[in-house]
Coordinates of C-alpha atoms and ligand atoms in Angstrom, one line a residue:
S1 CA 0.1 0.0 -0.2
R2 CA 1.3 3.6 -0.7
L3 CA -1.1 5.0 1.6
F4 CA 0.2 8.0 3.7
E5 CA 3.2 8.6 1.5
V6 CA 3.7 12.4 1.8
M7 CA 4.6 13.7 -1.1
E8 CA 6.6 16.7 -1.7
V9 CA 5.6 19.0 -4.5
A10 CA 7.3 22.2 -4.6
S11 CA 10.1 23.5 -1.4
S12 CA 11.2 21.7 1.5
L13 CA 10.3 23.8 4.4
S14 CA 11.0 22.5 7.9
L15 CA 9.0 19.4 8.9
L16 CA 6.9 19.5 12.0
T17 CA 9.3 19.2 15.1
G18 CA 9.3 16.2 17.4
V19 CA 7.3 14.2 15.4
A20 CA 10.1 11.3 14.7
F21 CA 8.4 9.1 12.0
L22 CA 7.6 12.2 9.5
Q23 CA 11.3 13.1 9.4
S24 CA 11.8 10.4 7.4
L25 CA 9.4 11.0 5.0
R26 CA 9.9 13.5 1.9
G27 CA 7.3 15.7 2.9
V28 CA 6.3 19.1 4.0
V29 CA 4.0 20.9 6.6
P30 CA 4.4 24.4 5.5
S31 CA 5.1 26.7 8.7
S32 CA 2.7 29.3 9.1
N33 CA 5.4 31.7 10.1
A34 CA 6.5 31.6 6.5
I35 CA 6.9 34.8 5.1
V36 CA 5.4 36.3 1.8
A37 CA 6.1 39.1 -0.3
S38 CA 3.8 41.5 1.1
G39 CA 5.6 40.8 4.5
A40 CA 2.8 39.3 6.0
P41 CA 2.3 35.9 7.4
K42 CA 1.5 33.4 5.2
R43 CA -1.5 31.3 6.8
T44 CA -1.5 27.3 6.6
L45 CA -4.8 26.1 5.0
V46 CA -5.6 22.6 5.3
V47 CA -7.8 21.2 3.3
L48 CA -9.4 17.8 3.8
G49 CA -10.7 15.4 0.7
S50 CA -9.8 15.1 -2.8
G51 CA -13.4 15.6 -4.4
W52 CA -15.7 17.8 -5.9
G53 CA -15.2 20.2 -3.3
A54 CA -11.5 20.4 -2.5
I55 CA -10.5 20.5 -6.2
S56 CA -12.1 23.5 -6.6
I57 CA -10.3 25.0 -3.6
I58 CA -6.9 23.9 -4.7
K59 CA -7.4 24.7 -8.1
N60 CA -8.5 28.5 -7.1
I61 CA -6.4 29.2 -4.0
D62 CA -3.9 31.7 -4.5
T63 CA -0.6 30.3 -3.0
S64 CA 0.9 33.1 -2.7
L65 CA -1.6 33.9 0.3
Y66 CA -1.7 30.3 2.0
N67 CA 0.1 27.4 2.2
V68 CA -1.6 24.6 1.2
V69 CA -1.9 21.3 2.6
V70 CA -4.0 18.5 1.3
V71 CA -5.1 15.6 3.1
S72 CA -7.1 12.8 1.5
P73 CA -6.9 8.9 1.6
R74 CA -7.4 9.4 -2.1
D75 CA -4.6 10.3 -4.2
H76 CA -6.7 11.8 -7.0
F77 CA -9.7 13.1 -8.5
L78 CA -12.6 11.3 -9.5
F79 CA -14.9 12.4 -12.1
T80 CA -17.7 11.1 -10.5
P81 CA -20.4 11.6 -13.4
M82 CA -19.1 9.6 -15.7
L83 CA -18.1 6.4 -13.1
P84 CA -21.4 4.3 -14.2
S85 CA -19.5 4.3 -17.9
C86 CA -15.9 2.4 -16.0
T87 CA -18.3 -0.5 -14.3
V88 CA -19.0 -1.9 -17.7
G89 CA -15.7 -1.2 -19.5
T90 CA -17.0 1.6 -22.1
L91 CA -14.6 4.2 -20.2
R92 CA -11.1 3.4 -18.3
L93 CA -11.2 4.6 -14.6
T94 CA -7.5 6.4 -15.8
S95 CA -9.9 8.5 -18.0
I96 CA -11.6 10.1 -15.2
T97 CA -9.5 10.2 -12.4
E98 CA -6.7 13.0 -11.9
P99 CA -3.8 12.9 -10.2
L100 CA -3.5 15.4 -7.7
V101 CA -0.3 15.7 -8.1
S102 CA -0.8 16.8 -11.5
L103 CA -3.5 19.2 -10.4
L104 CA -0.9 20.9 -7.8
Q105 CA 2.0 21.2 -10.2
D106 CA 1.5 24.8 -11.2
K107 CA 1.0 26.0 -7.7
L108 CA 3.8 28.0 -6.0
S109 CA 5.6 26.0 -3.2
P110 CA 4.9 25.3 -0.7
T111 CA 2.5 22.8 -0.9
A112 CA 2.1 19.2 0.4
I113 CA -0.4 16.3 -0.2
H114 CA -0.7 13.7 2.3
Q115 CA -2.1 10.5 1.4
A116 CA -4.3 9.9 4.6
E117 CA -7.3 10.1 6.3
C118 CA -8.3 13.0 8.9
S119 CA -9.6 10.9 12.2
S120 CA -10.1 13.9 14.4
I121 CA -10.0 17.7 14.4
D122 CA -9.6 19.9 17.6
S123 CA -10.8 23.1 16.7
K124 CA -9.7 24.9 20.3
A125 CA -5.8 24.0 19.6
K126 CA -6.0 24.1 15.6
K127 CA -4.8 20.8 15.4
L128 CA -5.9 17.9 13.1
V129 CA -4.9 14.1 13.6
I130 CA -4.2 12.2 10.8
R131 CA -3.7 8.2 9.7
G132 CA -2.4 6.8 7.5
T133 CA -0.3 3.3 6.6
T134 CA 3.3 3.6 5.6
T135 CA 5.0 1.8 2.7
A136 CA 5.5 -0.9 5.4
N137 CA 1.8 -1.8 5.5
K138 CA 2.0 0.1 9.4
D139 CA -0.9 2.1 10.7
V140 CA 0.7 5.6 11.8
E141 CA -0.7 8.5 13.3
T142 CA 0.5 12.4 13.7
E143 CA -0.7 15.8 14.2
L144 CA -0.8 18.6 12.0
P145 CA -1.4 22.6 12.9
Y146 CA -3.5 24.5 10.7
D147 CA -4.6 28.3 10.4
D148 CA -7.8 27.8 8.3
M149 CA -9.4 24.5 7.3
V150 CA -11.7 23.4 4.6
I151 CA -13.3 20.2 5.2
A152 CA -14.7 18.6 2.0
I153 CA -14.8 15.0 3.1
G154 CA -18.0 14.0 1.3
A155 CA -20.2 11.3 2.5
T156 CA -20.4 7.8 2.7
N157 CA -23.2 4.8 1.6
Q158 CA -26.4 5.0 3.0
Y159 CA -27.5 1.2 3.6
F160 CA -29.8 1.5 6.5
G161 CA -28.0 -1.1 8.8
L162 CA -29.0 -3.6 5.9
K163 CA -25.7 -5.7 6.9
G164 CA -26.2 -7.6 3.7
V165 CA -25.6 -5.1 1.6
K166 CA -22.6 -4.5 2.7
E167 CA -21.4 -8.1 2.5
H168 CA -22.7 -9.3 -0.7
G169 CA -23.4 -6.0 -2.7
C170 CA -21.5 -3.8 -4.7
F171 CA -21.5 0.3 -4.2
L172 CA -20.9 2.6 -6.8
K173 CA -19.0 5.6 -5.5
E174 CA -14.8 5.1 -5.7
A175 CA -13.3 4.3 -8.6
E176 CA -12.6 0.7 -6.8
D177 CA -16.4 0.2 -6.3
A178 CA -16.6 0.3 -10.8
K179 CA -13.8 -1.9 -10.8
K180 CA -15.6 -4.6 -8.6
I181 CA -18.6 -4.8 -10.5
F182 CA -17.0 -5.1 -13.9
T183 CA -15.0 -8.3 -12.4
K184 CA -18.3 -9.6 -10.8
V185 CA -19.9 -9.1 -14.1
S186 CA -17.0 -10.8 -16.4
D187 CA -16.5 -13.7 -13.3
T188 CA -20.4 -14.3 -13.5
L189 CA -20.8 -14.4 -17.1
E190 CA -17.8 -16.9 -17.5
Q191 CA -19.3 -18.7 -14.8
V192 CA -22.6 -19.8 -16.1
R193 CA -20.7 -20.3 -20.0
F194 CA -18.9 -22.9 -18.4
N195 CA -20.8 -24.3 -15.3
K196 CA -22.9 -27.2 -17.1
N197 CA -24.2 -28.1 -14.1
L198 CA -26.3 -24.8 -13.1
T199 CA -30.0 -25.6 -12.4
P200 CA -31.9 -23.3 -14.6
E201 CA -33.0 -21.5 -11.5
E202 CA -29.5 -20.6 -10.6
R203 CA -28.6 -19.7 -14.0
S204 CA -31.6 -16.9 -14.0
R205 CA -30.7 -15.9 -10.6
L206 CA -27.0 -15.6 -11.6
L207 CA -28.2 -13.4 -14.9
H208 CA -30.1 -11.4 -13.3
F209 CA -28.5 -7.7 -12.7
T210 CA -30.3 -5.7 -9.8
V211 CA -29.7 -2.1 -8.9
V212 CA -31.4 -0.4 -6.2
G213 CA -31.9 3.1 -6.3
G214 CA -33.8 4.9 -8.9
G215 CA -31.5 8.7 -8.8
P216 CA -29.4 9.3 -11.9
T217 CA -26.5 7.0 -10.3
G218 CA -29.0 3.9 -10.3
M219 CA -30.3 5.0 -13.6
E220 CA -27.6 5.4 -15.4
F221 CA -25.8 2.3 -14.2
A222 CA -28.8 0.0 -15.5
A223 CA -28.5 2.0 -18.7
E224 CA -24.7 1.2 -19.3
M225 CA -25.6 -2.5 -18.4
R226 CA -27.9 -2.9 -20.8
D227 CA -25.5 -1.2 -23.6
Y228 CA -22.8 -3.6 -22.6
I229 CA -25.1 -6.5 -22.4
D230 CA -27.0 -5.8 -25.8
G231 CA -23.2 -4.9 -27.4
D232 CA -20.1 -6.9 -26.1
V233 CA -22.3 -9.5 -24.2
R234 CA -24.8 -9.9 -27.6
R235 CA -21.4 -11.0 -29.4
M236 CA -19.2 -12.5 -27.2
F237 CA -21.8 -14.9 -24.9
P238 CA -24.1 -15.0 -27.6
E239 CA -25.7 -17.8 -25.9
L240 CA -26.5 -15.8 -22.8
Y241 CA -27.2 -12.6 -23.6
K242 CA -30.9 -13.1 -24.1
E243 CA -31.0 -14.3 -20.5
V244 CA -29.5 -11.7 -18.9
R245 CA -32.3 -9.0 -17.0
I246 CA -32.1 -5.7 -15.6
T247 CA -34.1 -4.7 -12.9
L248 CA -34.2 -1.5 -10.9
I249 CA -35.7 -1.3 -8.1
E250 CA -37.0 1.7 -6.2
A251 CA -38.4 2.5 -2.7
A252 CA -40.2 6.1 -3.6
P253 CA -43.1 5.8 -6.0
K254 CA -40.9 7.2 -9.3
V255 CA -37.7 7.4 -10.2
L256 CA -35.2 10.5 -11.2
P257 CA -37.6 12.8 -8.9
M258 CA -35.1 16.0 -10.0
F259 CA -36.6 16.1 -13.3
S260 CA -39.4 16.9 -15.0
K261 CA -42.7 14.9 -15.8
Q262 CA -42.1 14.6 -19.7
L263 CA -38.4 13.7 -19.0
V264 CA -39.1 10.5 -16.6
Q265 CA -41.9 9.4 -18.7
Y266 CA -39.7 9.4 -21.6
T267 CA -36.9 7.2 -19.7
Q268 CA -39.7 5.1 -18.3
N269 CA -41.0 4.1 -21.8
L270 CA -37.3 4.1 -23.0
F271 CA -36.3 1.6 -20.3
K272 CA -39.5 -0.3 -21.0
D273 CA -38.0 -0.6 -24.5
I274 CA -35.0 -1.6 -23.9
R275 CA -36.0 -4.3 -21.4
I276 CA -35.0 -2.8 -18.1
N277 CA -37.6 -3.3 -15.7
I278 CA -38.8 -0.8 -12.9
M279 CA -39.8 -1.7 -9.9
T280 CA -41.1 1.4 -7.9
E281 CA -42.6 1.5 -4.3
A282 CA -40.5 -1.6 -3.8
L283 CA -38.4 -0.9 -0.2
V284 CA -35.7 -3.5 0.6
K285 CA -36.0 -4.7 3.7
D286 CA -33.2 -7.5 3.9
V287 CA -30.5 -8.9 1.3
N288 CA -28.9 -12.2 1.8
E289 CA -26.2 -13.8 -0.4
K290 CA -28.8 -14.9 -2.9
E291 CA -31.7 -13.1 -2.4
L292 CA -33.5 -9.4 -2.2
I293 CA -36.5 -9.3 0.4
I294 CA -38.8 -6.7 -0.5
Q295 CA -41.4 -5.2 0.8
K296 CA -43.7 -4.2 -2.4
T297 CA -46.7 -1.5 -1.7
N298 CA -49.6 -2.5 -4.5
A299 CA -52.5 -0.5 -6.0
D300 CA -54.7 -0.7 -3.5
G301 CA -52.2 0.0 -0.9
S302 CA -51.4 -3.4 0.5
K303 CA -48.3 -4.6 1.2
T304 CA -46.7 -8.1 -0.1
I305 CA -43.1 -9.2 0.6
E306 CA -41.3 -10.8 -2.2
N307 CA -38.1 -12.9 -2.5
I308 CA -35.9 -11.6 -5.4
P309 CA -33.1 -13.8 -6.7
Y310 CA -29.8 -12.3 -7.8
G311 CA -26.5 -12.5 -9.3
L312 CA -25.6 -8.6 -8.8
L313 CA -26.7 -6.6 -6.5
V314 CA -26.0 -2.4 -7.1
W315 CA -26.4 -0.5 -4.2
A316 CA -26.7 3.3 -5.3
A317 CA -29.6 4.2 -2.4
G318 CA -28.3 7.7 -1.1
I319 CA -25.6 8.7 1.3
T320 CA -25.0 9.5 4.9
A321 CA -22.7 11.1 6.6
R322 CA -19.0 10.3 7.4
D323 CA -17.6 9.1 10.5
L324 CA -15.8 12.4 11.4
T325 CA -18.7 14.7 10.1
R326 CA -20.9 12.7 12.8
Q327 CA -17.8 12.6 15.3
L328 CA -17.7 16.9 14.7
M329 CA -21.8 17.1 14.8
S330 CA -22.1 15.4 18.2
S331 CA -19.1 17.0 20.0
I332 CA -19.8 20.7 18.6
P333 CA -22.3 22.4 21.2
E334 CA -23.0 24.8 18.0
Q335 CA -23.3 21.8 16.4
S336 CA -26.4 20.0 17.8
G337 CA -29.5 19.2 16.1
A338 CA -27.4 18.5 13.0
R339 CA -28.6 15.4 10.8
R340 CA -27.7 15.3 7.3
G341 CA -24.2 17.2 8.0
L342 CA -22.2 20.3 9.2
I343 CA -24.0 22.9 10.0
I344 CA -22.9 26.4 8.0
D345 CA -23.6 29.7 7.1
E346 CA -23.6 31.5 4.2
F347 CA -19.7 31.6 4.1
F348 CA -19.4 28.2 4.6
R349 CA -18.1 28.7 8.2
V350 CA -18.7 25.8 10.1
K351 CA -21.0 26.9 13.5
G352 CA -18.7 26.2 16.3
M353 CA -15.2 25.9 14.9
P354 CA -12.9 29.0 14.1
D355 CA -11.2 29.4 11.1
V356 CA -12.7 26.2 9.7
Y357 CA -15.3 25.8 6.6
A358 CA -16.8 23.0 4.8
I359 CA -18.6 22.3 1.6
G360 CA -20.4 19.4 -0.2
D361 CA -22.2 16.7 0.8
C362 CA -20.4 16.7 4.5
A363 CA -22.3 20.4 4.8
F364 CA -25.6 20.8 5.3
S365 CA -26.7 23.8 3.2
G366 CA -30.1 23.0 2.0
L367 CA -29.2 22.0 -1.2
P368 CA -28.8 19.0 -2.8
A369 CA -25.8 16.3 -2.7
T370 CA -24.4 17.1 -6.1
A371 CA -21.0 17.9 -7.6
Q372 CA -22.6 21.3 -9.4
V373 CA -23.5 22.4 -5.8
A374 CA -20.2 21.2 -4.8
H375 CA -18.0 22.5 -6.7
Q376 CA -19.5 26.0 -7.1
Q377 CA -19.1 26.1 -3.2
G378 CA -15.5 25.5 -3.5
D379 CA -14.8 27.8 -6.2
W380 CA -16.8 30.6 -4.1
L381 CA -15.2 29.8 -0.8
A382 CA -11.7 29.9 -2.8
A383 CA -12.5 33.3 -4.0
N384 CA -13.5 34.6 -0.2
L385 CA -10.5 33.2 1.2
N386 CA -8.1 34.8 -1.6
R387 CA -10.0 38.1 -0.4
S388 CA -9.5 37.5 3.2
G389 CA -5.9 36.3 2.4
K390 CA -5.4 39.7 0.5
A391 CA -7.3 41.7 3.2
T392 CA -4.9 40.2 5.9
A393 CA -1.7 41.0 3.2
L394 CA -3.0 44.8 2.7
K395 CA -3.3 45.3 6.4
H396 CA -0.3 44.2 7.3
R397 CA 1.4 46.6 4.3
L398 CA -0.4 49.6 5.7
E399 CA 0.6 48.8 9.1
V400 CA 4.1 48.6 8.1
M401 CA 4.1 52.1 6.1
E402 CA 2.3 53.3 8.8
K403 CA 5.1 53.0 10.9
Q404 CA 7.9 53.8 8.5
L405 CA 6.6 57.0 6.7
G406 CA 3.2 58.0 8.9
E407 CA -0.6 58.1 6.9
K408 CA 0.5 61.9 6.1
K409 CA 3.5 61.0 3.8
A410 CA 2.0 58.3 2.1
E411 CA -1.6 59.7 1.4
K412 CA -2.0 58.8 -2.0
E413 CA -0.8 55.0 -1.4
F414 CA -3.0 55.0 1.5
S415 CA -6.2 56.0 -0.4
V416 CA -5.3 53.2 -3.0
M417 CA -5.0 50.3 -0.3
K418 CA -8.1 51.1 1.5
Q419 CA -9.6 51.1 -1.7
E420 CA -8.3 47.4 -2.7
L421 CA -9.0 46.5 1.4
A422 CA -12.7 47.7 0.9
N423 CA -13.1 45.1 -2.5
T424 CA -11.9 42.2 -0.1
Q425 CA -15.4 41.9 1.9
L426 CA -16.2 38.5 1.9
K427 CA -19.7 37.5 -0.1
P428 CA -22.5 35.5 0.5
F429 CA -22.9 32.1 -1.1
Q430 CA -25.4 32.4 -4.2
Y431 CA -26.1 28.9 -6.0
K432 CA -26.8 28.9 -9.6
H433 CA -28.7 25.4 -10.9
Q434 CA -27.4 24.7 -14.5
G435 CA -29.9 21.4 -14.3
A436 CA -29.6 18.2 -14.5
L437 CA -28.6 15.3 -17.4
A438 CA -28.4 11.5 -17.5
Y439 CA -27.7 9.3 -19.8
V440 CA -30.2 6.9 -20.1
G441 CA -29.0 3.9 -22.4
H442 CA -28.8 3.5 -26.3
D443 CA -27.0 6.5 -27.1
K444 CA -29.8 8.7 -25.4
A445 CA -29.8 10.9 -22.3
I446 CA -32.0 13.5 -20.9
A447 CA -31.0 16.8 -20.0
D448 CA -33.4 19.4 -17.9
L449 CA -31.2 23.0 -18.5
N450 CA -32.0 26.0 -16.8
V451 CA -31.9 29.1 -19.1
P452 CA -31.7 32.1 -16.9
Y453 CA -32.0 34.6 -19.3
L454 CA -35.3 33.2 -21.2
N455 CA -36.3 32.4 -17.4
K456 CA -37.4 28.9 -18.5
V457 CA -35.8 25.0 -18.0
L458 CA -35.3 23.5 -21.6
S459 CA -35.7 20.1 -21.7
L460 CA -33.6 17.6 -24.1
H461 CA -33.9 14.0 -24.3
G462 CA -33.0 11.1 -27.1
T463 CA -29.6 11.6 -29.2
W464 CA -29.8 15.5 -28.8
G465 CA -30.0 14.8 -25.1
N466 CA -27.0 12.4 -25.6
T467 CA -24.9 14.9 -27.9
F468 CA -25.5 17.6 -25.0
W469 CA -24.5 15.3 -22.4
R470 CA -21.3 14.4 -24.1
L471 CA -20.1 17.4 -25.0
A472 CA -21.1 19.1 -21.3
Y473 CA -19.2 16.2 -19.5
L474 CA -16.3 16.4 -21.8
N475 CA -16.3 20.4 -21.3
E476 CA -16.2 19.6 -17.5
L477 CA -13.5 17.0 -17.1
V478 CA -10.7 18.9 -15.3
S479 CA -8.1 18.4 -17.6
G480 CA -7.3 18.3 -21.6
R481 CA -5.5 14.9 -20.2
S482 CA -8.9 13.6 -19.5
Q483 CA -10.8 15.2 -22.2
F484 CA -8.4 13.2 -24.5
L485 CA -8.7 9.7 -23.1
V486 CA -12.4 10.1 -22.5
L487 CA -12.7 10.5 -26.0
F488 CA -10.8 8.2 -27.2
D489 CA -12.3 5.4 -25.4
W490 CA -15.8 6.3 -26.3
L491 CA -13.9 6.1 -29.9
K492 CA -12.3 2.6 -28.9
A493 CA -15.7 1.3 -27.8
R494 CA -17.6 1.8 -30.4
L495 CA -15.2 0.5 -33.2
F496 CA -13.6 -2.0 -31.1
G497 CA -16.0 -3.3 -28.3
R498 CA -15.5 -2.9 -24.4
F499 CA -13.3 -5.8 -23.5
D500 CA -9.9 -5.3 -22.5
A501 CA -7.2 -8.1 -21.7
K502 CA -7.2 -8.4 -17.6
I503 CA -3.7 -7.6 -16.7
Ligands
FAD1 P1 -16.5 13.9 -3.0 O1 -16.3 14.5 -4.0 O2 -17.1 12.5 -2.1 O3 -14.9 13.7 -2.0 C1 -14.8 13.7 -0.9 C2 -13.7 13.4 -0.7 O4 -12.9 13.1 0.6 C3 -12.8 12.3 -1.6 O5 -11.4 12.4 -2.0 C4 -12.6 11.3 0.0 O6 -11.8 10.6 -0.3 C5 -11.9 12.0 1.0 N1 -11.9 12.0 2.2 C6 -13.1 10.8 2.9 N2 -13.1 10.9 4.2 C7 -12.0 11.7 4.6 C8 -10.9 12.2 5.6 N3 -11.7 11.3 7.0 N4 -10.0 13.0 5.7 C9 -9.7 12.9 4.6 N5 -10.3 13.1 3.5 C10 -11.3 12.4 3.4 N6 -23.4 15.0 -9.1 C11 -24.0 15.4 -9.8 O7 -23.8 17.1 -9.7 N7 -23.9 15.5 -11.4 C12 -23.8 14.1 -11.4 O8 -24.2 13.5 -12.9 C13 -23.3 13.2 -10.6 N8 -23.2 11.8 -10.8 C14 -23.0 10.9 -9.7 C15 -22.6 9.7 -10.4 C16 -22.0 9.0 -9.0 C17 -21.4 7.3 -9.4 C18 -21.7 9.2 -8.0 C19 -21.3 8.3 -6.5 C20 -21.9 10.7 -7.5 C21 -22.6 11.8 -8.8 N9 -23.0 12.9 -8.5 C22 -23.2 13.5 -9.1 C23 -22.7 13.1 -7.2 C24 -21.1 14.2 -6.8 O9 -20.1 12.9 -7.1 C25 -21.3 14.5 -5.5 O10 -22.7 14.9 -4.5 C26 -19.7 15.1 -5.1 O11 -18.8 14.1 -5.4 C27 -19.4 15.7 -3.4 O12 -18.5 16.2 -3.4 P2 -17.7 16.6 -2.2 O13 -16.3 17.1 -2.7 O14 -18.6 16.8 -1.2 O15 -17.3 14.8 -1.7

């Protein structure tokens, strides 16, 4: 394991004193006493996470004002909207992941990345504890100081305490999840092809691919799976392809709640045509190795229990707060009453934690838990942090000039700087909803787009929707490298199929 590898990106300032094991590593923890060109003390900004919220901070923060320290168990950014495409090999994981090193390469020194997770935060002492594994597979823990901190640790999978989900199912949140699903599907197809002793019931069970959750993630997974079955599996396993069934299970009465009625209807019709079975009002009560036990609400309001045999279970039924978020919510008095995430104000300041901010899925802002929200919050917070960093530098310069020259002698410079200082006022966050997009299979996608100057929502579906979906996501990818690789993967899947050697 390469976890807890501390990586020096640029310079080599002094290490945390007195922490023996860290001294042997190549990394740096920037000192908060470093002096920037303005002469003001440079603050150390710790960013927790490397997801949608965190990368907006990392990309936009002015490193001439802050020493940036990133702490995340993941050494890369993952473009989650395209993760369902990786479960069947349409895209490769390397195409939609971006190493943190390359995101930080053009940043000024000192900037450090700790591949570790934060296990606790002491906001009074302004310290955090990080935990990771050395190259020798040893668990290690250490403390880091901070001046300012952004918590952008996202959320974890919600499985409502159903242990069977964790034991037998697959989630769809991280890169490894997509890999696990791909391997499980390939192994199942091979097992069914070669094992001639399977009973018809067992064969039917193994070839039943289920997904729980009728949000965009579950729907997109089902759509990608259908493409894979109708394309590659049809060619490579012609005797099996017709037997594969895909079922999407949703507890609510409808799927895709964030889309307009018209697009939901379009998707339901399309799923019917391409043989994806949607079961709504079906609540999963239990999961064992081979069956889902669901409670179905019938049209007359009565409830029945059904056992659904499955060969693959993908669980995409929502998210819940991570352990660290829960720990903070329960230990800080100002957070009492927090349920879905840390309580923040319109400047993302965490209530009860001075100089600590939270964005994205770990914060409760009343907005949906989406990449769109986390990304915009990160951009906004970075701009505010830059303003406050600039204000500190300007105040420092003013103080120094006042001491050296006196206000009267440098009246002109003073008034210019005071004007600049007035421009560094923090701005409260305003969210701009751009719309919702989802791929729904067979080269079709749906899009509800917010057009502010027309003051209306524009809906696209089918091939137009698909063209828009592709162009929008290509544009959103965080680097030219990812854009090139995704284009290449799409072309490769179309010309030569999705199968790659298992190496
Ligand atoms: P994340 O992006 O989840 O990042 C959290 C980061 O924190 C990770 O790097 C993690 O490793 C790190 N971390 C975790 N614990 C710790 C710790 N203790 N210490 C330090 N670091 C830690 N949204 C959309 O708007 N459009 C879409 O099309 C869309 N599609 C999606 C498809 C899928 C398959 C999934 C899973 C999600 C999708 N989302 C989509 C939702 C979107 O990905 C999330 O809302 C978004 O990632 C939230 O950003 P975040 O920064 O809060 O958290």
